[in-house]
Amino acid sequence: MSGSQLARAERNGAAYPLLLWVAVFAALCGSFYFGYQLGVLNPVLEYTLHSLDVEMQYGSLIVSSVLVGALLGSLGAGSLADNKGPKVAIMMATVPSAVGSVVSGVSWSAGSLVLGRMLCGIGVGSASILTPRYLAEIAPKTIRGAISSLNQICICFGILFAFILGSVYEKQPEYEGWMSIDWWRWMMVFGCYISALQGIVIAFCPETPVWLIWNGLHLQATASYHMLHGAVPDDMEQDDERAEEDTRMLVATESQYRNRRSRRDSPDSSGEISWRDVLHKKYRRIVRLACVIPISQQFSGINVIILYGANVMKMIGMSDSPMRSNMILGAINALFAILSAILVDRVGRKPCLVASFTGMCVCLLTLALSVGGSEPSHPLVAFWSLVGYICFFGVGCGGIPWVYLSEILPDEIKKDLQAVATAGNWLANLFVGASFSAFVALIGIQGLYLFYACCCALSAAFCVRYMVETKQKPLHQIHRELLILE
């Protein structure tokens, strides 16, 4: 069966094989692990510190240690995937994820817990790069957007699951799990099972056709495509030239293929471009968008809620059931991530993101006014302001920055600039997580919300001024609109 026949079968809606969905599930285990590790300390931080005899003032250090690891993991994951392949890179990333979960669970001091959380963070940072890439490179063109959107949805459900597991402490503050071991320790160790499941399942999945073709493995790429997309060639003895032609038509655009092929085959080129090239004037608009939008996501203040939700609930006066309120916010976050996946291709990236930042700004202002001074004045208003904030975050700011980033980066600078953008996102994440206690002590919870409200307002203005809408546009048109040509 030729490439054109296979493509026609895909357009006609032929059923996809089970292996495709197994591969999607394996990749999404990384997204679930990502969310779970972000949320796992939220409901149990107080009990964890008490168990280890650590003062509450060191809570921010322990919470933010996973973000330090994530920064390190995100910096190395892209190069690892380029050299070894996204599948192999995912398998390798499950090792620090699993080891870190076990070390966190058996930790005997604050230092050992920080070490374990940093190892978990390496897995989280790797997942933030590898999962979207693997999904995009194995997904059929007709459902690529839907499959890619599952990444953010599974992150949200991982956060929610961590909240649910931690909720047992609300009714039983002295709760001990199986074998009379502290329940928070079992929660930490649970991450090991997620990583082990991912490593085992992904081992039985093929490498991505895109990576194989870009590395000159044309026969393997064609075989991988057929295994994932369900079309079986009539002649399994295709020669190398025929296999290359079939796969080129199926997994890459003409421009991507020519760029990669020319760089790879050039005797005078190592296949890489320099940072001087990336910072060239013609890429200025792209660099600005790629750096600012992911950082703006974190300076919306979302991880104040994700990392310290139970504490925040007490600060705004929801002391009767902070964990239950936390779970409600987690469920809303997951539901609106699903809504975002529906709206992004209908309404557009720019309107969703502008509405998201604007709505979060209004909700944070309302939240700041409702908490008043040292004592919350309107706890219900504060709670519903938080609900609105989570809704606006989920519908735009949660997933769209990463969808947009994958669309605006030209192939020749994608790896380097994506690494910088992701590292910037994790650095901002680290700042938000590590500065929470210091900010609250310095300017109070009301001042903290006002600060992030201002950040959201600036982000909305930036999107209005600089974003180019990418909805239903081919990539070459997006790049042509953003490039500054001489």
Short mmCIF file of C-alpha atoms in Angstrom, two decimals:
data_model
loop_
_atom_site.label_atom_id
_atom_site.label_comp_id
_atom_site.label_asym_id
_atom_site.label_seq_id
_atom_site.Cartn_x
_atom_site.Cartn_y
_atom_site.Cartn_z
CA MET A 1 0.00 0.00 0.00
CA SER A 2 1.47 3.36 -1.01
CA GLY A 3 1.76 6.46 1.14
CA SER A 4 -1.10 8.12 -0.75
CA GLN A 5 -3.34 5.10 -0.19
CA LEU A 6 -2.53 5.04 3.52
CA ALA A 7 -3.22 8.75 3.83
CA ARG A 8 -6.54 8.28 2.01
CA ALA A 9 -7.50 5.47 4.40
CA GLU A 10 -6.76 7.79 7.33
CA ARG A 11 -8.93 10.54 5.89
CA ASN A 12 -11.73 8.04 5.40
CA GLY A 13 -11.76 7.36 9.14
CA ALA A 14 -10.29 3.87 9.27
CA ALA A 15 -10.21 2.47 12.82
CA TYR A 16 -6.91 2.81 14.63
CA PRO A 17 -5.30 -0.22 16.29
CA LEU A 18 -5.20 -0.88 19.99
CA LEU A 19 -1.43 -0.32 20.05
CA LEU A 20 -1.92 3.39 19.30
CA TRP A 21 -4.12 3.81 22.38
CA VAL A 22 -1.71 1.73 24.49
CA ALA A 23 1.10 4.08 23.44
CA VAL A 24 -1.06 7.13 24.23
CA PHE A 25 -1.87 5.64 27.65
CA ALA A 26 1.81 4.97 28.35
CA ALA A 27 2.77 8.55 27.51
CA LEU A 28 -0.10 9.99 29.56
CA CYS A 29 1.11 8.12 32.64
CA GLY A 30 3.87 10.73 32.61
CA SER A 31 1.28 13.53 32.57
CA PHE A 32 -0.59 11.92 35.46
CA TYR A 33 2.69 11.55 37.39
CA PHE A 34 3.46 15.20 36.64
CA GLY A 35 0.17 16.37 38.17
CA TYR A 36 0.32 13.92 41.06
CA GLN A 37 3.76 15.10 42.17
CA LEU A 38 2.71 18.75 41.94
CA GLY A 39 -0.30 18.14 44.16
CA VAL A 40 0.81 15.39 46.53
CA LEU A 41 2.21 17.63 49.30
CA ASN A 42 -0.67 20.10 49.13
CA PRO A 43 -3.07 18.29 51.51
CA VAL A 44 -0.42 16.63 53.71
CA LEU A 45 2.37 19.21 54.09
CA GLU A 46 1.50 20.02 57.70
CA TYR A 47 1.41 16.33 58.70
CA THR A 48 4.60 15.55 56.79
CA LEU A 49 6.56 18.33 58.53
CA HIS A 50 5.18 17.28 61.93
CA SER A 51 6.16 13.65 61.31
CA LEU A 52 9.73 14.65 60.39
CA ASP A 53 9.91 17.20 63.23
CA VAL A 54 10.53 20.06 60.77
CA GLU A 55 9.36 23.61 61.38
CA MET A 56 6.64 24.98 59.09
CA GLN A 57 8.91 27.77 57.86
CA TYR A 58 10.90 25.18 55.91
CA GLY A 59 7.78 23.97 54.07
CA SER A 60 8.46 26.16 51.05
CA LEU A 61 11.94 24.62 50.65
CA ILE A 62 10.52 21.10 50.62
CA VAL A 63 7.67 22.00 48.29
CA SER A 64 9.90 23.85 45.84
CA SER A 65 12.54 21.09 45.72
CA VAL A 66 10.45 19.21 43.16
CA LEU A 67 10.52 22.33 40.99
CA VAL A 68 14.33 22.49 41.13
CA GLY A 69 14.46 18.90 39.90
CA ALA A 70 11.89 19.69 37.22
CA LEU A 71 14.05 22.52 35.92
CA LEU A 72 17.02 20.16 35.61
CA GLY A 73 14.92 17.46 33.98
CA SER A 74 13.41 19.82 31.42
CA LEU A 75 16.86 21.09 30.36
CA GLY A 76 18.16 17.62 29.49
CA ALA A 77 15.05 15.83 28.21
CA GLY A 78 14.98 17.41 24.75
CA SER A 79 18.56 16.46 23.88
CA LEU A 80 18.04 12.98 25.30
CA ALA A 81 14.98 12.50 23.09
CA ASP A 82 16.87 13.76 20.03
CA ASN A 83 19.75 11.35 20.62
CA LYS A 84 17.99 8.23 21.92
CA GLY A 85 14.41 8.73 20.72
CA PRO A 86 11.33 9.91 22.69
CA LYS A 87 10.36 6.35 23.66
CA VAL A 88 13.77 5.47 25.10
CA ALA A 89 13.98 8.88 26.79
CA ILE A 90 10.63 8.25 28.51
CA MET A 91 11.85 4.86 29.73
CA MET A 92 15.03 6.42 31.11
CA ALA A 93 13.07 9.20 32.83
CA THR A 94 11.01 6.66 34.80
CA VAL A 95 14.13 5.67 36.76
CA PRO A 96 14.62 8.92 38.74
CA SER A 97 10.82 9.18 39.01
CA ALA A 98 10.52 5.79 40.68
CA VAL A 99 13.63 6.13 42.86
CA GLY A 100 12.58 9.61 43.99
CA SER A 101 9.13 8.38 45.00
CA VAL A 102 10.63 5.62 47.15
CA VAL A 103 13.23 7.93 48.74
CA SER A 104 10.47 10.44 49.56
CA GLY A 105 8.35 7.72 51.13
CA VAL A 106 11.11 6.36 53.37
CA SER A 107 12.64 9.77 54.16
CA TRP A 108 13.91 10.20 57.70
CA SER A 109 14.74 13.92 57.64
CA ALA A 110 14.04 17.11 55.74
CA GLY A 111 17.23 16.60 53.71
CA SER A 112 16.28 13.11 52.54
CA LEU A 113 12.79 14.32 51.63
CA VAL A 114 14.26 17.19 49.62
CA LEU A 115 16.54 14.71 47.80
CA GLY A 116 13.61 12.42 47.00
CA ARG A 117 11.45 15.29 45.81
CA MET A 118 14.26 16.59 43.55
CA LEU A 119 14.54 13.16 41.92
CA CYS A 120 10.78 13.15 41.42
CA GLY A 121 11.14 16.61 39.92
CA ILE A 122 13.58 15.32 37.29
CA GLY A 123 10.84 12.93 36.19
CA VAL A 124 8.27 15.72 36.21
CA GLY A 125 10.46 18.06 34.16
CA SER A 126 11.24 15.30 31.69
CA ALA A 127 7.54 14.52 31.33
CA SER A 128 6.80 18.17 30.57
CA ILE A 129 8.99 17.83 27.45
CA LEU A 130 8.70 14.16 26.46
CA THR A 131 4.98 13.49 26.83
CA PRO A 132 3.76 16.24 24.45
CA ARG A 133 6.48 15.32 21.96
CA TYR A 134 5.72 11.58 21.97
CA LEU A 135 1.98 12.20 21.64
CA ALA A 136 2.42 14.65 18.76
CA GLU A 137 4.76 12.29 16.91
CA ILE A 138 2.59 9.16 17.14
CA ALA A 139 -0.87 10.72 16.70
CA PRO A 140 -2.71 10.47 13.36
CA LYS A 141 -3.13 13.86 11.75
CA THR A 142 -6.94 13.78 11.98
CA ILE A 143 -6.96 13.41 15.80
CA ARG A 144 -3.60 14.96 16.70
CA GLY A 145 -5.15 17.98 18.41
CA ALA A 146 -7.49 15.86 20.53
CA ILE A 147 -4.71 13.49 21.60
CA SER A 148 -2.30 16.33 22.42
CA SER A 149 -4.94 18.01 24.60
CA LEU A 150 -5.09 14.89 26.79
CA ASN A 151 -1.72 15.90 28.28
CA GLN A 152 -3.10 18.87 30.24
CA ILE A 153 -6.27 16.94 31.17
CA CYS A 154 -4.24 14.11 32.72
CA ILE A 155 -2.07 16.59 34.62
CA CYS A 156 -5.24 18.02 36.15
CA PHE A 157 -6.55 14.58 37.07
CA GLY A 158 -3.20 13.70 38.64
CA ILE A 159 -3.48 16.79 40.85
CA LEU A 160 -7.08 15.89 41.74
CA PHE A 161 -6.12 12.31 42.61
CA ALA A 162 -3.42 13.56 45.00
CA PHE A 163 -6.01 15.79 46.68
CA ILE A 164 -8.42 12.85 47.06
CA LEU A 165 -5.77 10.60 48.63
CA GLY A 166 -4.78 13.34 51.07
CA SER A 167 -8.36 14.06 52.11
CA VAL A 168 -8.35 11.23 54.66
CA TYR A 169 -6.40 13.53 57.00
CA GLU A 170 -9.34 15.90 57.23
CA LYS A 171 -11.46 13.44 59.23
CA GLN A 172 -8.57 11.52 60.81
CA PRO A 173 -5.62 13.85 61.48
CA GLU A 174 -3.67 11.02 63.10
CA TYR A 175 -4.48 8.55 60.32
CA GLU A 176 -1.97 5.80 59.69
CA GLY A 177 -2.01 3.70 56.57
CA TRP A 178 -1.31 0.04 56.02
CA MET A 179 1.13 -1.57 58.49
CA SER A 180 0.78 1.50 60.76
CA ILE A 181 3.00 3.54 58.42
CA ASP A 182 2.15 7.22 58.03
CA TRP A 183 -0.33 7.67 55.18
CA TRP A 184 1.68 10.49 53.61
CA ARG A 185 4.54 8.03 53.11
CA TRP A 186 2.29 5.67 51.14
CA MET A 187 1.17 8.65 49.07
CA MET A 188 4.79 9.41 48.19
CA VAL A 189 5.56 5.79 47.31
CA PHE A 190 2.49 5.60 45.06
CA GLY A 191 4.39 7.66 42.47
CA CYS A 192 6.72 4.67 42.05
CA TYR A 193 3.82 2.54 40.82
CA ILE A 194 2.88 5.14 38.20
CA SER A 195 6.46 5.26 36.92
CA ALA A 196 6.80 1.47 36.90
CA LEU A 197 3.55 1.11 34.97
CA GLN A 198 4.71 3.68 32.41
CA GLY A 199 8.11 2.06 31.98
CA ILE A 200 6.64 -1.41 31.47
CA VAL A 201 3.91 -0.36 29.04
CA ILE A 202 6.05 2.00 26.93
CA ALA A 203 8.61 -0.80 26.47
CA PHE A 204 6.06 -2.64 24.30
CA CYS A 205 5.28 0.45 22.19
CA PRO A 206 7.13 1.50 19.03
CA GLU A 207 9.45 4.45 18.66
CA THR A 208 7.85 7.45 16.99
CA PRO A 209 7.84 7.41 13.17
CA VAL A 210 8.92 11.06 13.12
CA TRP A 211 12.12 10.44 15.10
CA LEU A 212 12.94 7.36 13.03
CA ILE A 213 12.55 9.13 9.69
CA TRP A 214 14.54 12.14 10.88
CA ASN A 215 17.36 9.77 11.76
CA GLY A 216 17.31 8.01 8.39
CA LEU A 217 15.66 4.78 9.62
CA HIS A 218 13.07 4.70 6.87
CA LEU A 219 12.02 1.03 6.97
CA GLN A 220 11.62 1.13 10.77
CA ALA A 221 9.67 4.38 10.51
CA THR A 222 7.25 2.88 8.00
CA ALA A 223 6.79 -0.22 10.18
CA SER A 224 6.16 1.98 13.24
CA TYR A 225 3.60 4.02 11.33
CA HIS A 226 1.73 0.90 10.22
CA MET A 227 1.71 -0.54 13.76
CA LEU A 228 0.32 2.68 15.23
CA HIS A 229 -2.10 3.73 12.50
CA GLY A 230 -3.41 0.36 11.43
CA ALA A 231 -2.48 0.22 7.74
CA VAL A 232 -0.51 -2.85 6.68
CA PRO A 233 1.62 -2.66 3.54
CA ASP A 234 0.82 -5.09 0.75
CA ASP A 235 4.49 -5.76 0.14
CA MET A 236 6.56 -6.15 3.29
CA GLU A 237 9.71 -6.31 1.18
CA GLN A 238 9.65 -2.63 0.25
CA ASP A 239 13.02 -1.23 -0.65
CA ASP A 240 14.53 1.60 1.37
CA GLU A 241 13.60 4.27 -1.16
CA ARG A 242 9.92 3.22 -1.17
CA ALA A 243 9.80 3.13 2.64
CA GLU A 244 11.34 6.58 2.86
CA GLU A 245 8.78 7.99 0.43
CA ASP A 246 5.82 6.43 2.26
CA THR A 247 6.89 7.64 5.68
CA ARG A 248 7.88 11.09 4.47
CA MET A 249 4.36 11.59 3.15
CA LEU A 250 2.77 10.32 6.34
CA VAL A 251 4.64 11.83 9.26
CA ALA A 252 6.22 15.12 8.21
CA THR A 253 5.46 18.15 6.15
CA GLU A 254 7.60 18.74 3.09
CA SER A 255 9.39 21.69 4.67
CA GLN A 256 10.19 19.81 7.89
CA TYR A 257 11.53 16.87 5.94
CA ARG A 258 13.71 18.94 3.65
CA ASN A 259 15.11 21.01 6.55
CA ARG A 260 16.02 17.98 8.62
CA ARG A 261 17.35 16.00 5.67
CA SER A 262 19.54 18.82 4.39
CA ARG A 263 21.01 19.52 7.83
CA ARG A 264 21.60 15.86 8.54
CA ASP A 265 23.19 15.03 5.19
CA SER A 266 25.31 18.18 4.82
CA PRO A 267 29.02 17.26 5.14
CA ASP A 268 29.77 20.71 6.55
CA SER A 269 27.06 20.73 9.19
CA SER A 270 26.67 19.04 12.53
CA GLY A 271 22.90 19.28 12.16
CA GLU A 272 22.64 22.01 14.76
CA ILE A 273 22.31 25.79 14.60
CA SER A 274 23.98 28.21 16.97
CA TRP A 275 22.40 30.50 19.54
CA ARG A 276 23.53 33.38 17.36
CA ASP A 277 21.15 32.03 14.72
CA VAL A 278 18.31 31.67 17.24
CA LEU A 279 18.77 35.28 18.38
CA HIS A 280 18.81 36.62 14.84
CA LYS A 281 16.52 39.58 14.21
CA LYS A 282 14.14 37.55 12.03
CA TYR A 283 13.18 35.34 15.00
CA ARG A 284 12.67 38.25 17.42
CA ARG A 285 8.86 38.03 17.57
CA ILE A 286 8.94 34.26 17.98
CA VAL A 287 11.55 34.41 20.76
CA ARG A 288 9.52 37.06 22.58
CA LEU A 289 6.31 35.01 22.46
CA ALA A 290 8.06 31.73 23.30
CA CYS A 291 9.71 33.19 26.39
CA VAL A 292 6.97 35.45 27.77
CA ILE A 293 3.84 33.33 27.42
CA PRO A 294 5.08 30.23 29.36
CA ILE A 295 6.46 32.48 32.12
CA SER A 296 3.18 34.42 32.24
CA GLN A 297 1.38 31.15 32.90
CA GLN A 298 3.25 30.74 36.19
CA PHE A 299 2.98 34.41 37.18
CA SER A 300 -0.79 34.01 37.12
CA GLY A 301 -0.14 32.56 40.61
CA ILE A 302 -1.75 29.19 39.89
CA ASN A 303 0.78 27.20 41.89
CA VAL A 304 -0.03 29.15 45.03
CA ILE A 305 -3.30 27.19 44.82
CA ILE A 306 -1.86 23.90 43.54
CA LEU A 307 1.06 23.69 45.97
CA TYR A 308 -0.44 25.36 49.05
CA GLY A 309 -4.18 24.97 48.52
CA ALA A 310 -5.01 23.63 51.98
CA ASN A 311 -3.07 26.47 53.64
CA VAL A 312 -4.70 29.06 51.38
CA MET A 313 -8.16 27.72 52.24
CA LYS A 314 -7.46 28.26 55.93
CA MET A 315 -6.16 31.78 55.24
CA ILE A 316 -9.35 32.78 53.42
CA GLY A 317 -11.56 31.43 56.20
CA MET A 318 -12.52 27.98 54.86
CA SER A 319 -11.07 26.28 57.92
CA ASP A 320 -14.02 23.91 58.39
CA SER A 321 -13.21 21.82 55.32
CA PRO A 322 -10.11 23.11 53.50
CA MET A 323 -9.31 19.77 51.90
CA ARG A 324 -12.84 19.28 50.62
CA SER A 325 -12.76 22.76 49.11
CA ASN A 326 -9.36 21.89 47.64
CA MET A 327 -10.82 18.81 45.94
CA ILE A 328 -13.66 20.88 44.49
CA LEU A 329 -11.13 23.28 42.97
CA GLY A 330 -9.12 20.34 41.59
CA ALA A 331 -12.22 18.84 39.97
CA ILE A 332 -13.16 22.19 38.42
CA ASN A 333 -9.62 22.56 37.07
CA ALA A 334 -9.89 19.15 35.36
CA LEU A 335 -13.35 19.87 33.90
CA PHE A 336 -12.32 23.22 32.46
CA ALA A 337 -9.18 21.66 30.97
CA ILE A 338 -11.56 19.45 28.99
CA LEU A 339 -13.59 22.52 27.98
CA SER A 340 -10.39 24.23 26.83
CA ALA A 341 -9.62 21.29 24.54
CA ILE A 342 -13.02 21.82 22.90
CA LEU A 343 -12.77 25.61 22.58
CA VAL A 344 -9.17 25.98 21.42
CA ASP A 345 -9.90 24.99 17.81
CA ARG A 346 -13.28 26.72 17.70
CA VAL A 347 -12.76 30.06 19.41
CA GLY A 348 -9.02 30.38 18.88
CA ARG A 349 -5.87 30.56 20.98
CA LYS A 350 -5.64 34.32 21.39
CA PRO A 351 -9.26 35.00 22.53
CA CYS A 352 -9.12 32.12 25.02
CA LEU A 353 -5.81 33.28 26.48
CA VAL A 354 -6.81 36.96 26.70
CA ALA A 355 -10.13 36.02 28.36
CA SER A 356 -8.27 33.67 30.72
CA PHE A 357 -5.78 36.27 31.98
CA THR A 358 -8.46 38.97 32.21
CA GLY A 359 -10.85 36.73 34.15
CA MET A 360 -8.11 35.62 36.54
CA CYS A 361 -7.18 39.26 37.16
CA VAL A 362 -10.77 40.15 38.12
CA CYS A 363 -11.10 37.07 40.35
CA LEU A 364 -7.83 37.79 42.15
CA LEU A 365 -8.86 41.39 42.77
CA THR A 366 -12.18 40.19 44.21
CA LEU A 367 -10.31 37.61 46.28
CA ALA A 368 -7.93 40.25 47.67
CA LEU A 369 -10.82 42.49 48.67
CA SER A 370 -12.76 39.64 50.28
CA VAL A 371 -9.94 38.47 52.56
CA GLY A 372 -9.57 41.98 54.02
CA GLY A 373 -6.88 42.39 56.63
CA SER A 374 -5.66 39.80 59.08
CA GLU A 375 -9.08 38.13 59.36
CA PRO A 376 -11.16 36.98 56.33
CA SER A 377 -14.19 39.24 55.97
CA HIS A 378 -16.16 37.29 53.35
CA PRO A 379 -15.00 33.65 53.20
CA LEU A 380 -17.73 32.55 50.79
CA VAL A 381 -16.94 35.39 48.39
CA ALA A 382 -13.27 34.42 48.65
CA PHE A 383 -14.05 30.78 47.90
CA TRP A 384 -16.18 31.55 44.85
CA SER A 385 -13.54 33.96 43.63
CA LEU A 386 -11.09 31.07 43.76
CA VAL A 387 -13.58 28.90 41.85
CA GLY A 388 -13.84 31.56 39.15
CA TYR A 389 -10.06 31.91 39.06
CA ILE A 390 -9.61 28.17 38.52
CA CYS A 391 -12.27 28.18 35.78
CA PHE A 392 -10.54 30.98 33.88
CA PHE A 393 -7.14 29.33 34.31
CA GLY A 394 -8.37 25.97 33.04
CA VAL A 395 -10.10 27.36 29.98
CA GLY A 396 -7.04 29.16 28.63
CA CYS A 397 -3.85 29.61 30.60
CA GLY A 398 -3.59 25.95 31.63
CA GLY A 399 -2.95 24.25 28.31
CA ILE A 400 -2.96 26.82 25.51
CA PRO A 401 0.59 28.18 26.10
CA TRP A 402 2.02 24.75 25.18
CA VAL A 403 -0.29 24.31 22.19
CA TYR A 404 0.71 27.77 20.97
CA LEU A 405 4.40 27.16 21.58
CA SER A 406 4.41 24.02 19.43
CA GLU A 407 2.81 25.98 16.58
CA ILE A 408 4.96 29.12 16.48
CA LEU A 409 8.42 27.52 16.67
CA PRO A 410 10.02 26.84 13.28
CA ASP A 411 11.60 23.42 13.02
CA GLU A 412 15.16 24.76 12.79
CA ILE A 413 15.04 26.43 16.25
CA LYS A 414 12.40 24.32 17.97
CA LYS A 415 14.62 22.17 20.20
CA ASP A 416 16.74 25.00 21.61
CA LEU A 417 13.98 27.55 22.06
CA GLN A 418 11.55 25.00 23.51
CA ALA A 419 14.17 24.08 26.12
CA VAL A 420 14.62 27.75 27.05
CA ALA A 421 10.85 28.36 27.20
CA THR A 422 10.26 25.29 29.37
CA ALA A 423 13.17 26.15 31.66
CA GLY A 424 11.80 29.68 32.02
CA ASN A 425 8.42 28.23 32.93
CA TRP A 426 9.97 26.03 35.62
CA LEU A 427 12.11 28.90 36.97
CA ALA A 428 8.97 31.02 37.31
CA ASN A 429 7.24 28.03 38.89
CA LEU A 430 10.12 27.71 41.36
CA PHE A 431 9.93 31.41 42.22
CA VAL A 432 6.17 31.23 42.87
CA GLY A 433 6.52 28.10 45.00
CA ALA A 434 9.57 29.16 46.99
CA SER A 435 8.44 32.74 47.62
CA PHE A 436 4.98 31.93 48.99
CA SER A 437 5.88 31.93 52.69
CA ALA A 438 8.14 34.97 52.34
CA PHE A 439 5.52 36.92 50.40
CA VAL A 440 2.77 36.14 52.91
CA ALA A 441 5.03 37.21 55.78
CA LEU A 442 6.05 40.39 53.96
CA ILE A 443 2.85 41.66 52.31
CA GLY A 444 0.15 39.29 53.58
CA ILE A 445 -2.15 37.04 51.59
CA GLN A 446 -4.11 40.07 50.34
CA GLY A 447 -0.98 41.71 48.96
CA LEU A 448 0.04 38.42 47.34
CA TYR A 449 -3.25 38.22 45.41
CA LEU A 450 -2.95 41.86 44.33
CA PHE A 451 0.56 41.17 43.01
CA TYR A 452 -0.60 38.24 40.87
CA ALA A 453 -3.66 40.22 39.72
CA CYS A 454 -1.28 42.84 38.32
CA CYS A 455 0.76 40.11 36.62
CA CYS A 456 -2.40 38.73 34.97
CA ALA A 457 -3.37 42.22 33.74
CA LEU A 458 0.07 42.70 32.18
CA SER A 459 -0.11 39.25 30.57
CA ALA A 460 -3.51 40.00 29.05
CA ALA A 461 -2.17 43.26 27.60
CA PHE A 462 0.86 41.43 26.19
CA CYS A 463 -1.35 38.84 24.46
CA VAL A 464 -3.57 41.53 22.95
CA ARG A 465 -0.53 43.41 21.64
CA TYR A 466 1.79 40.65 20.41
CA MET A 467 -0.06 37.35 19.87
CA VAL A 468 -0.80 36.18 16.33
CA GLU A 469 -3.82 33.90 16.06
CA THR A 470 -2.87 30.41 14.86
CA LYS A 471 -6.28 28.72 14.68
CA GLN A 472 -6.71 26.68 11.48
CA LYS A 473 -3.59 28.12 9.91
CA PRO A 474 -0.87 25.99 8.32
CA LEU A 475 2.46 26.18 10.10
CA HIS A 476 4.27 27.85 7.20
CA GLN A 477 1.71 30.69 7.24
CA ILE A 478 2.12 31.16 11.01
CA HIS A 479 5.89 31.32 10.67
CA ARG A 480 5.66 33.72 7.73
CA GLU A 481 3.49 36.08 9.79
CA LEU A 482 5.90 36.00 12.72
CA LEU A 483 9.26 36.09 10.97
CA ILE A 484 10.86 39.48 10.39
CA LEU A 485 12.19 39.22 6.86
CA GLU A 486 14.85 41.54 5.53
#
